[in-house]
């Protein structure tokens, strides 16, 4: 019989890529979301993880061999991020029937494990880069740590294995996603081309000149599946990135060229996308109507606040993947190709002109 998977957050960037890979690999896949979208081969499960009773009811007949936790909800403070997102993980794992067969739970978090939560992002005493898994937790409250602790507690109680996956900024397609740099840059470039505005790098000199890396959602999906099926990877935390490094002073020109633009010279001044795009919602709606685009609501496509956080960091950020490599995960994804594949998909799906 086919292995069964529950992908939590199946409509998001990571969840949709993970569900697609599992279907391709012959798994029977159920995709949980508050508002599921149609996905080939994925059986939808409707649940709001903030509601423990409703979650348990929705999961009554769900018996997965593997659970992939790829969702979170942004709140106004880190204290609320912790309260809400820890409860969501707890409600999910409490709502699943106690496993009578081996089960694996894979949790996706990210580099805020090393860089700190939104309220203290990239500030204070940070570990040296490249970030390595043995560097551990910062001495500050963080909703990623709270999510991990819920998984660890449930694993000790119910006897399943786990893995934690820490991607850098994720490149992939989803509409209505809270953290979506690839689509945000595609929308920004489309607006620059439409208006003749300069395609201006919004971030810091440290990001413009320093080394960085990113994570394609498809790369992350393969990493999740690898850890689920690899005994040595059980009960371990991993970084996961594409495998290359780049500087934005090179990548910015590559992205500009894809859209037929010239990259504006960088003068060292931070010009956040949140400010540059603050008045663009009516312009995008008009562009979408003229071009017959599928999503006229700019807020459902672009997340400037998140892109600004990553592109405005005052430190170089690169991620070590030696732990995964030593255990046998050798997949590689050039980051410029990841951007270009996303842009092509967005255009094919009529999300950008």
Short mmCIF file of C-alpha atoms in Angstrom, two decimals:
data_model
loop_
_atom_site.label_atom_id
_atom_site.label_comp_id
_atom_site.label_asym_id
_atom_site.label_seq_id
_atom_site.Cartn_x
_atom_site.Cartn_y
_atom_site.Cartn_z
CA UNK A 1 0.00 0.00 0.00
CA UNK A 2 1.07 3.59 -0.64
CA UNK A 3 2.49 5.54 2.25
CA UNK A 4 0.17 8.25 3.53
CA UNK A 5 1.12 11.85 4.30
CA UNK A 6 -0.59 14.78 5.96
CA UNK A 7 0.77 18.10 4.70
CA UNK A 8 -0.21 20.88 7.10
CA UNK A 9 -0.35 24.22 5.31
CA UNK A 10 -0.79 22.55 1.95
CA UNK A 11 -1.83 25.76 0.20
CA UNK A 12 1.39 27.61 1.13
CA UNK A 13 4.73 27.87 -0.65
CA UNK A 14 6.40 24.96 1.14
CA UNK A 15 3.26 22.88 1.65
CA UNK A 16 2.18 22.94 -1.98
CA UNK A 17 5.66 22.01 -3.21
CA UNK A 18 5.85 19.19 -0.66
CA UNK A 19 2.41 17.84 -1.55
CA UNK A 20 3.29 17.89 -5.26
CA UNK A 21 6.53 15.95 -4.66
CA UNK A 22 4.82 13.36 -2.47
CA UNK A 23 2.11 12.77 -5.08
CA UNK A 24 4.82 12.41 -7.72
CA UNK A 25 6.57 9.83 -5.50
CA UNK A 26 3.39 7.75 -5.12
CA UNK A 27 2.27 8.81 -1.66
CA UNK A 28 -1.40 9.15 -0.72
CA UNK A 29 -1.56 12.81 0.33
CA UNK A 30 -4.01 14.74 2.46
CA UNK A 31 -3.55 18.49 2.57
CA UNK A 32 -4.74 20.46 5.58
CA UNK A 33 -5.53 24.16 5.30
CA UNK A 34 -8.10 26.63 6.52
CA UNK A 35 -9.02 27.33 2.90
CA UNK A 36 -7.70 24.46 0.75
CA UNK A 37 -6.98 25.04 -2.91
CA UNK A 38 -7.37 22.31 -5.52
CA UNK A 39 -4.14 20.34 -5.98
CA UNK A 40 -3.77 17.29 -8.24
CA UNK A 41 -3.75 14.08 -6.20
CA UNK A 42 -4.27 15.85 -2.86
CA UNK A 43 -7.32 15.14 -0.68
CA UNK A 44 -8.27 18.36 1.15
CA UNK A 45 -8.73 18.49 4.92
CA UNK A 46 -10.37 21.68 6.17
CA UNK A 47 -9.32 22.76 9.66
CA UNK A 48 -8.42 25.86 11.66
CA UNK A 49 -5.57 24.75 13.90
CA UNK A 50 -6.43 27.44 16.44
CA UNK A 51 -9.60 25.48 17.26
CA UNK A 52 -8.54 22.31 19.11
CA UNK A 53 -11.95 20.59 19.03
CA UNK A 54 -12.55 21.34 15.34
CA UNK A 55 -9.04 20.17 14.49
CA UNK A 56 -9.54 16.87 16.32
CA UNK A 57 -12.86 16.38 14.52
CA UNK A 58 -11.31 17.07 11.10
CA UNK A 59 -8.48 14.61 11.82
CA UNK A 60 -10.75 11.81 13.02
CA UNK A 61 -10.11 9.58 10.01
CA UNK A 62 -6.58 10.74 9.24
CA UNK A 63 -3.89 8.10 9.84
CA UNK A 64 -0.69 9.40 8.23
CA UNK A 65 2.67 7.68 8.09
CA UNK A 66 4.28 11.13 7.96
CA UNK A 67 3.20 14.63 8.94
CA UNK A 68 4.75 17.71 7.33
CA UNK A 69 4.22 20.89 9.36
CA UNK A 70 4.72 23.84 7.01
CA UNK A 71 2.42 26.53 8.40
CA UNK A 72 2.36 29.40 10.88
CA UNK A 73 0.29 32.54 11.56
CA UNK A 74 1.88 35.97 11.94
CA UNK A 75 0.79 37.94 15.02
CA UNK A 76 1.40 41.47 16.26
CA UNK A 77 4.04 40.51 18.85
CA UNK A 78 6.45 37.68 19.50
CA UNK A 79 4.54 36.75 22.65
CA UNK A 80 1.43 36.27 20.51
CA UNK A 81 3.44 34.45 17.82
CA UNK A 82 4.54 32.01 20.51
CA UNK A 83 1.09 31.56 22.02
CA UNK A 84 -0.75 31.08 18.73
CA UNK A 85 1.79 29.03 16.78
CA UNK A 86 2.65 26.72 19.68
CA UNK A 87 -1.07 26.08 20.20
CA UNK A 88 -1.51 25.27 16.51
CA UNK A 89 1.21 22.61 16.62
CA UNK A 90 -0.14 21.25 19.90
CA UNK A 91 -3.72 21.12 18.62
CA UNK A 92 -2.63 19.28 15.50
CA UNK A 93 -0.54 16.64 17.27
CA UNK A 94 -3.10 16.20 20.05
CA UNK A 95 -5.84 15.85 17.45
CA UNK A 96 -4.15 13.03 15.58
CA UNK A 97 -4.89 9.54 16.84
CA UNK A 98 -1.96 7.98 18.70
CA UNK A 99 0.06 6.21 15.98
CA UNK A 100 -0.13 2.43 15.84
CA UNK A 101 2.55 2.35 13.13
CA UNK A 102 5.85 4.23 12.92
CA UNK A 103 5.24 7.90 12.21
CA UNK A 104 7.53 10.78 11.38
CA UNK A 105 6.78 14.48 11.95
CA UNK A 106 8.81 17.01 9.96
CA UNK A 107 8.64 20.63 11.13
CA UNK A 108 9.69 23.56 8.94
CA UNK A 109 11.04 26.61 10.79
CA UNK A 110 13.87 28.79 9.45
CA UNK A 111 16.95 30.90 10.08
CA UNK A 112 15.23 33.03 12.71
CA UNK A 113 16.44 30.16 14.86
CA UNK A 114 19.87 31.86 14.59
CA UNK A 115 18.89 35.45 13.73
CA UNK A 116 16.19 36.00 16.34
CA UNK A 117 12.44 36.69 16.10
CA UNK A 118 10.91 39.57 14.16
CA UNK A 119 11.13 42.01 17.08
CA UNK A 120 14.89 41.44 17.48
CA UNK A 121 15.76 40.20 13.98
CA UNK A 122 19.48 40.33 13.20
CA UNK A 123 20.25 42.30 16.37
CA UNK A 124 22.29 41.66 19.49
CA UNK A 125 24.78 38.82 19.88
CA UNK A 126 24.38 36.43 16.95
CA UNK A 127 26.29 33.24 16.13
CA UNK A 128 28.98 33.38 13.48
CA UNK A 129 28.14 32.53 9.90
CA UNK A 130 27.93 30.12 8.23
CA UNK A 131 25.12 29.08 10.59
CA UNK A 132 25.52 25.51 11.83
CA UNK A 133 22.97 23.37 13.62
CA UNK A 134 25.12 22.86 16.72
CA UNK A 135 25.02 26.61 17.43
CA UNK A 136 21.71 26.07 19.18
CA UNK A 137 19.17 28.56 20.47
CA UNK A 138 19.59 32.25 21.22
CA UNK A 139 18.81 33.47 24.72
CA UNK A 140 15.53 35.07 23.62
CA UNK A 141 11.94 33.91 23.24
CA UNK A 142 11.18 32.70 19.72
CA UNK A 143 8.07 31.06 18.29
CA UNK A 144 10.26 28.61 16.34
CA UNK A 145 11.56 27.27 19.64
CA UNK A 146 8.01 26.98 20.96
CA UNK A 147 6.96 25.01 17.87
CA UNK A 148 9.93 22.69 18.30
CA UNK A 149 9.12 22.12 21.96
CA UNK A 150 5.55 21.09 21.11
CA UNK A 151 6.87 18.54 18.60
CA UNK A 152 9.45 17.21 21.07
CA UNK A 153 6.84 16.83 23.83
CA UNK A 154 4.38 15.02 21.58
CA UNK A 155 7.14 12.75 20.23
CA UNK A 156 8.11 11.74 23.78
CA UNK A 157 4.46 11.04 24.56
CA UNK A 158 3.39 9.30 21.34
CA UNK A 159 6.61 7.64 20.21
CA UNK A 160 7.07 9.14 16.74
CA UNK A 161 10.32 10.35 15.19
CA UNK A 162 10.85 13.95 14.11
CA UNK A 163 13.03 16.24 12.05
CA UNK A 164 13.35 20.04 12.04
CA UNK A 165 14.17 21.86 8.79
CA UNK A 166 15.61 25.39 8.76
CA UNK A 167 15.51 26.96 5.30
CA UNK A 168 16.73 30.41 4.42
CA UNK A 169 14.34 32.66 2.45
CA UNK A 170 12.11 30.33 0.41
CA UNK A 171 11.50 30.77 -3.32
CA UNK A 172 8.20 29.33 -4.50
CA UNK A 173 4.65 30.04 -5.60
CA UNK A 174 1.68 30.70 -3.32
CA UNK A 175 -1.03 33.33 -3.22
CA UNK A 176 -1.85 34.92 0.12
CA UNK A 177 1.41 33.81 1.74
CA UNK A 178 2.90 35.90 4.53
CA UNK A 179 6.55 35.47 3.44
CA UNK A 180 7.04 35.48 -0.32
CA UNK A 181 10.16 37.26 -1.61
CA UNK A 182 10.15 35.71 -5.09
CA UNK A 183 6.63 36.82 -6.00
CA UNK A 184 7.16 40.17 -4.25
CA UNK A 185 10.19 40.89 -6.45
CA UNK A 186 8.31 39.73 -9.55
CA UNK A 187 5.44 42.11 -8.78
CA UNK A 188 7.86 44.95 -7.99
CA UNK A 189 9.72 44.41 -11.27
CA UNK A 190 6.43 44.31 -13.18
CA UNK A 191 5.39 47.62 -11.59
CA UNK A 192 8.76 49.18 -12.39
CA UNK A 193 8.43 48.12 -16.01
CA UNK A 194 4.85 49.43 -16.15
CA UNK A 195 5.67 52.84 -14.66
CA UNK A 196 9.25 53.38 -15.79
CA UNK A 197 10.40 53.63 -12.17
CA UNK A 198 13.99 52.53 -11.50
CA UNK A 199 14.43 48.92 -10.38
CA UNK A 200 16.12 49.90 -7.13
CA UNK A 201 17.62 47.46 -4.65
CA UNK A 202 15.73 48.13 -1.41
CA UNK A 203 18.18 46.72 1.11
CA UNK A 204 21.43 47.31 2.97
CA UNK A 205 25.02 47.57 1.78
CA UNK A 206 25.78 44.43 3.79
CA UNK A 207 23.25 42.45 1.77
CA UNK A 208 24.22 44.07 -1.54
CA UNK A 209 27.89 43.21 -1.16
CA UNK A 210 27.90 40.23 1.20
CA UNK A 211 27.36 36.57 0.49
CA UNK A 212 23.96 35.01 1.00
CA UNK A 213 21.94 31.94 0.05
CA UNK A 214 18.29 30.94 -0.36
CA UNK A 215 16.06 27.84 -0.48
CA UNK A 216 13.91 26.74 -3.42
CA UNK A 217 10.62 25.26 -2.16
CA UNK A 218 11.26 22.19 -4.32
CA UNK A 219 14.68 21.74 -2.70
CA UNK A 220 13.05 21.96 0.72
CA UNK A 221 10.38 19.44 -0.29
CA UNK A 222 13.06 16.94 -1.32
CA UNK A 223 14.87 17.55 1.97
CA UNK A 224 11.67 16.90 3.96
CA UNK A 225 11.09 13.64 2.11
CA UNK A 226 14.74 12.61 2.47
CA UNK A 227 14.67 13.09 6.25
CA UNK A 228 11.39 11.20 6.52
CA UNK A 229 12.82 8.19 4.68
CA UNK A 230 16.37 8.25 6.11
CA UNK A 231 16.85 6.53 9.45
CA UNK A 232 20.00 8.49 10.29
CA UNK A 233 18.07 11.75 9.91
CA UNK A 234 15.47 10.90 12.54
CA UNK A 235 15.34 13.12 15.63
CA UNK A 236 17.69 15.67 14.10
CA UNK A 237 17.55 19.34 13.08
CA UNK A 238 18.93 20.47 9.73
CA UNK A 239 19.70 23.60 7.77
CA UNK A 240 18.52 23.43 4.17
CA UNK A 241 19.53 25.77 1.35
CA UNK A 242 20.06 25.46 -2.40
CA UNK A 243 23.79 24.77 -2.19
CA UNK A 244 25.11 27.88 -3.94
CA UNK A 245 25.98 31.33 -2.59
CA UNK A 246 25.62 34.69 -4.34
CA UNK A 247 25.78 38.44 -3.82
CA UNK A 248 22.71 40.58 -4.46
CA UNK A 249 24.82 42.96 -6.54
CA UNK A 250 24.99 40.08 -9.05
CA UNK A 251 21.51 38.60 -8.53
CA UNK A 252 19.72 41.96 -8.77
CA UNK A 253 21.02 42.43 -12.30
CA UNK A 254 20.01 38.88 -13.23
CA UNK A 255 16.44 39.48 -12.03
CA UNK A 256 16.29 42.86 -13.77
CA UNK A 257 17.39 41.33 -17.07
CA UNK A 258 14.70 38.63 -16.88
CA UNK A 259 12.07 41.37 -16.80
CA UNK A 260 13.76 43.45 -19.50
CA UNK A 261 14.91 46.08 -17.02
CA UNK A 262 18.17 47.81 -16.17
CA UNK A 263 19.12 47.51 -12.51
CA UNK A 264 19.45 50.94 -10.92
CA UNK A 265 22.89 51.73 -9.50
CA UNK A 266 23.11 51.04 -5.76
CA UNK A 267 24.10 54.09 -3.72
CA UNK A 268 24.09 52.46 -0.28
CA UNK A 269 20.77 53.99 0.80
CA UNK A 270 18.11 51.62 2.12
CA UNK A 271 14.82 52.18 0.27
CA UNK A 272 12.38 49.62 1.71
CA UNK A 273 9.90 47.98 -0.65
CA UNK A 274 7.18 48.66 1.92
CA UNK A 275 7.70 52.37 1.23
CA UNK A 276 8.31 52.05 -2.51
CA UNK A 277 5.12 49.98 -3.00
CA UNK A 278 2.95 51.72 -0.38
CA UNK A 279 0.63 53.34 -2.95
CA UNK A 280 0.75 50.66 -5.63
CA UNK A 281 -2.45 48.71 -4.87
CA UNK A 282 -4.67 50.75 -7.26
CA UNK A 283 -1.99 50.63 -9.94
CA UNK A 284 -1.69 46.86 -9.63
CA UNK A 285 -5.47 46.44 -9.76
CA UNK A 286 -5.65 48.48 -12.96
CA UNK A 287 -2.74 46.52 -14.47
CA UNK A 288 -4.38 43.23 -13.51
CA UNK A 289 -7.67 44.22 -15.09
CA UNK A 290 -6.00 45.40 -18.29
CA UNK A 291 -3.83 42.28 -18.62
CA UNK A 292 -6.43 39.77 -17.39
CA UNK A 293 -4.37 38.70 -14.39
CA UNK A 294 -5.72 36.17 -11.90
CA UNK A 295 -5.08 38.19 -8.71
CA UNK A 296 -5.83 41.93 -8.64
CA UNK A 297 -5.17 42.27 -4.89
CA UNK A 298 -1.56 43.35 -4.43
CA UNK A 299 -1.61 42.38 -0.75
CA UNK A 300 -2.25 38.73 -1.64
CA UNK A 301 0.81 38.57 -3.90
CA UNK A 302 3.47 40.78 -2.32
CA UNK A 303 4.91 40.73 1.20
CA UNK A 304 7.24 43.76 1.18
CA UNK A 305 7.69 43.77 4.96
CA UNK A 306 9.29 40.32 4.88
CA UNK A 307 11.49 41.02 1.87
CA UNK A 308 12.65 44.23 3.57
CA UNK A 309 13.59 42.29 6.70
CA UNK A 310 15.80 39.91 4.72
CA UNK A 311 17.27 42.43 2.29
CA UNK A 312 17.88 45.03 5.00
CA UNK A 313 19.90 42.86 7.38
CA UNK A 314 23.15 44.43 8.61
CA UNK A 315 25.09 41.17 8.49
CA UNK A 316 26.14 38.62 5.90
CA UNK A 317 24.05 35.45 6.13
CA UNK A 318 25.15 32.09 4.76
CA UNK A 319 24.11 28.64 5.88
CA UNK A 320 26.16 25.47 6.33
CA UNK A 321 24.62 22.21 5.06
CA UNK A 322 27.45 19.85 5.97
CA UNK A 323 25.27 17.86 8.38
CA UNK A 324 22.82 16.90 5.61
CA UNK A 325 25.61 16.30 3.10
CA UNK A 326 27.37 13.88 5.45
CA UNK A 327 24.12 11.92 5.80
CA UNK A 328 23.63 11.65 2.05
CA UNK A 329 21.50 14.60 0.91
CA UNK A 330 23.35 15.98 -2.09
CA UNK A 331 20.63 17.69 -4.17
CA UNK A 332 21.61 21.11 -5.54
CA UNK A 333 19.57 24.00 -6.98
CA UNK A 334 21.10 27.16 -8.53
CA UNK A 335 19.25 30.10 -6.99
CA UNK A 336 19.01 32.22 -10.15
CA UNK A 337 17.36 29.27 -11.91
CA UNK A 338 14.95 28.97 -8.97
CA UNK A 339 13.92 32.61 -9.42
CA UNK A 340 13.54 32.22 -13.17
CA UNK A 341 11.44 29.05 -12.84
CA UNK A 342 9.16 30.86 -10.39
CA UNK A 343 8.80 33.88 -12.69
CA UNK A 344 7.90 31.61 -15.60
CA UNK A 345 5.29 29.85 -13.47
CA UNK A 346 3.82 33.15 -12.27
CA UNK A 347 3.53 34.33 -15.86
CA UNK A 348 2.02 31.04 -17.04
CA UNK A 349 -0.54 31.21 -14.23
CA UNK A 350 -1.42 34.82 -15.11
CA UNK A 351 -0.22 36.19 -11.80
CA UNK A 352 2.20 38.65 -13.43
CA UNK A 353 2.04 40.18 -16.92
#
